[in-house]
Amino acid sequence: MTGGEVAGILVAVFWAILVSFLAVVLVRLAQTLRATTRLVAEVTERAVPLLSDASQTVRSAQTQLERVDAIASDVQEVTSNASALSTTVASTFGGPLVKVAAFGYGVRQAVSRNRNDKPAEQPRRTVITGRTLPGARGRKRKG
């Protein structure tokens, strides 16, 4: 055998090994692609109903938000009406009620003075800066 024939046989053997290696790699790649295709199909089958449910949930939430908005606007209207009613009642009855209360207080004071015939004497107080008088400490006011 000559050197060219030996080199040809070596090249042929390496070529066969390379082709075998590439064939194994291509078979594994084909299996990986099949598995990926199955996975994508399963994810698609599961994702479509989930997306449908999510879309329905968002629509339902939008409906509920519209209802809450309507309720909030009604509550705001009721609040403004109650405020206006309160203002009206206060302006209508507030002034006369204060006057009646003041009149009743005056009548009570007059009746109590007529019973005693003498106005209640107020104790005289003397203020000395920096000192407290003994009589002023323990005294409680009558009310």
CSV table of C-alpha atoms in Angstrom, one decimal:
chain,number,residue,atom,x,y,z
A,1,MET,CA,0.0,0.0,0.0
A,2,THR,CA,1.2,3.4,-0.8
A,3,GLY,CA,1.1,6.5,1.3
A,4,GLY,CA,-1.7,8.0,-0.9
A,5,GLU,CA,-3.9,4.9,-0.3
A,6,VAL,CA,-3.3,5.0,3.4
A,7,ALA,CA,-4.2,8.7,3.5
A,8,GLY,CA,-7.3,8.0,1.5
A,9,ILE,CA,-8.4,5.3,3.9
A,10,LEU,CA,-7.8,7.5,6.9
A,11,VAL,CA,-9.7,10.3,5.3
A,12,ALA,CA,-12.6,7.9,4.6
A,13,VAL,CA,-12.6,6.6,8.2
A,14,PHE,CA,-12.6,10.1,9.7
A,15,TRP,CA,-15.3,11.1,7.2
A,16,ALA,CA,-17.5,8.2,8.2
A,17,ILE,CA,-16.9,9.0,11.9
A,18,LEU,CA,-17.8,12.7,11.2
A,19,VAL,CA,-21.0,11.7,9.3
A,20,SER,CA,-22.0,9.3,12.1
A,21,PHE,CA,-21.5,12.0,14.7
A,22,LEU,CA,-23.5,14.5,12.6
A,23,ALA,CA,-26.3,11.9,12.2
A,24,VAL,CA,-26.5,11.4,16.0
A,25,VAL,CA,-26.6,15.2,16.5
A,26,LEU,CA,-29.3,15.6,13.8
A,27,VAL,CA,-31.4,12.8,15.4
A,28,ARG,CA,-31.1,14.4,18.8
A,29,LEU,CA,-32.0,17.8,17.3
A,30,ALA,CA,-35.1,16.3,15.7
A,31,GLN,CA,-36.2,14.8,19.0
A,32,THR,CA,-35.7,18.2,20.7
A,33,LEU,CA,-37.7,19.9,18.0
A,34,ARG,CA,-40.6,17.4,18.3
A,35,ALA,CA,-40.7,17.8,22.1
A,36,THR,CA,-40.7,21.6,21.7
A,37,THR,CA,-43.5,21.4,19.1
A,38,ARG,CA,-45.5,19.3,21.6
A,39,LEU,CA,-44.8,21.7,24.4
A,40,VAL,CA,-45.9,24.7,22.4
A,41,ALA,CA,-49.1,22.9,21.3
A,42,GLU,CA,-49.9,22.1,25.0
A,43,VAL,CA,-49.2,25.6,26.1
A,44,THR,CA,-51.4,26.9,23.4
A,45,GLU,CA,-54.2,24.6,24.3
A,46,ARG,CA,-54.0,25.7,27.9
A,47,ALA,CA,-53.4,29.4,27.3
A,48,VAL,CA,-56.4,30.0,25.1
A,49,PRO,CA,-59.0,29.1,27.8
A,50,LEU,CA,-56.9,31.0,30.4
A,51,LEU,CA,-56.9,34.1,28.2
A,52,SER,CA,-60.6,33.8,27.6
A,53,ASP,CA,-61.2,33.5,31.4
A,54,ALA,CA,-58.9,36.5,32.0
A,55,SER,CA,-60.8,38.6,29.4
A,56,GLN,CA,-64.1,37.7,31.0
A,57,THR,CA,-62.8,38.6,34.4
A,58,VAL,CA,-61.6,42.0,33.2
A,59,ARG,CA,-65.0,42.6,31.6
A,60,SER,CA,-66.7,41.7,34.9
A,61,ALA,CA,-64.4,44.0,36.8
A,62,GLN,CA,-65.1,46.8,34.4
A,63,THR,CA,-68.8,46.3,34.9
A,64,GLN,CA,-68.4,46.4,38.7
A,65,LEU,CA,-66.2,49.5,38.5
A,66,GLU,CA,-69.0,51.2,36.5
A,67,ARG,CA,-71.5,50.3,39.2
A,68,VAL,CA,-69.2,51.6,42.0
A,69,ASP,CA,-68.8,54.8,40.0
A,70,ALA,CA,-72.5,55.2,39.8
A,71,ILE,CA,-73.0,54.5,43.5
A,72,ALA,CA,-70.2,57.0,44.4
A,73,SER,CA,-71.8,59.7,42.3
A,74,ASP,CA,-75.2,59.0,44.0
A,75,VAL,CA,-73.5,59.2,47.4
A,76,GLN,CA,-71.9,62.5,46.5
A,77,GLU,CA,-75.3,63.8,45.4
A,78,VAL,CA,-76.9,62.6,48.7
A,79,THR,CA,-74.1,64.2,50.7
A,80,SER,CA,-74.5,67.6,48.9
A,81,ASN,CA,-78.3,67.4,49.5
A,82,ALA,CA,-77.8,66.6,53.2
A,83,SER,CA,-75.3,69.5,53.5
A,84,ALA,CA,-77.8,71.9,51.8
A,85,LEU,CA,-80.6,70.6,54.1
A,86,SER,CA,-78.4,71.0,57.2
A,87,THR,CA,-77.5,74.6,56.1
A,88,THR,CA,-81.2,75.3,55.6
A,89,VAL,CA,-82.2,73.9,58.9
A,90,ALA,CA,-79.4,75.7,60.7
A,91,SER,CA,-80.4,79.1,59.1
A,92,THR,CA,-84.1,78.6,59.7
A,93,PHE,CA,-84.1,77.3,63.2
A,94,GLY,CA,-80.6,78.2,64.5
A,95,GLY,CA,-81.2,81.9,65.0
A,96,PRO,CA,-84.6,81.6,66.7
A,97,LEU,CA,-83.4,78.7,68.9
A,98,VAL,CA,-80.4,80.7,70.1
A,99,LYS,CA,-82.7,83.6,70.9
A,100,VAL,CA,-85.2,81.3,72.8
A,101,ALA,CA,-82.3,79.8,74.7
A,102,ALA,CA,-81.0,83.2,75.6
A,103,PHE,CA,-84.4,84.3,76.6
A,104,GLY,CA,-84.8,81.2,78.8
A,105,TYR,CA,-81.5,81.9,80.5
A,106,GLY,CA,-82.5,85.4,81.2
A,107,VAL,CA,-85.8,84.3,82.7
A,108,ARG,CA,-84.0,81.8,84.9
A,109,GLN,CA,-81.6,84.5,86.1
A,110,ALA,CA,-84.4,86.9,86.8
A,111,VAL,CA,-86.4,84.3,88.7
A,112,SER,CA,-83.4,83.3,90.8
A,113,ARG,CA,-82.7,86.9,91.6
A,114,ASN,CA,-86.3,87.6,92.6
A,115,ARG,CA,-86.2,84.6,95.0
A,116,ASN,CA,-83.1,85.8,96.7
A,117,ASP,CA,-83.9,89.5,96.4
A,118,LYS,CA,-80.2,90.1,96.4
A,119,PRO,CA,-77.8,89.4,93.6
A,120,ALA,CA,-75.1,86.8,94.5
A,121,GLU,CA,-72.0,88.6,95.7
A,122,GLN,CA,-68.9,87.8,93.8
A,123,PRO,CA,-65.8,87.4,96.1
A,124,ARG,CA,-63.3,90.2,95.6
A,125,ARG,CA,-60.0,89.0,94.2
A,126,THR,CA,-56.7,90.6,94.5
A,127,VAL,CA,-53.9,89.8,92.1
A,128,ILE,CA,-50.4,90.1,93.3
A,129,THR,CA,-47.8,89.3,90.8
A,130,GLY,CA,-45.7,86.2,91.7
A,131,ARG,CA,-47.9,85.3,94.8
A,132,THR,CA,-51.0,83.3,95.4
A,133,LEU,CA,-53.3,84.3,98.1
A,134,PRO,CA,-54.2,81.5,100.6
A,135,GLY,CA,-58.0,82.0,100.2
A,136,ALA,CA,-57.8,81.8,96.4
A,137,ARG,CA,-56.2,78.3,96.2
A,138,GLY,CA,-58.7,75.9,97.5
A,139,ARG,CA,-61.9,77.7,96.5
A,140,LYS,CA,-64.2,76.1,94.0
A,141,ARG,CA,-66.6,78.0,91.8
A,142,LYS,CA,-70.3,77.6,92.0
A,143,GLY,CA,-71.9,77.1,88.7
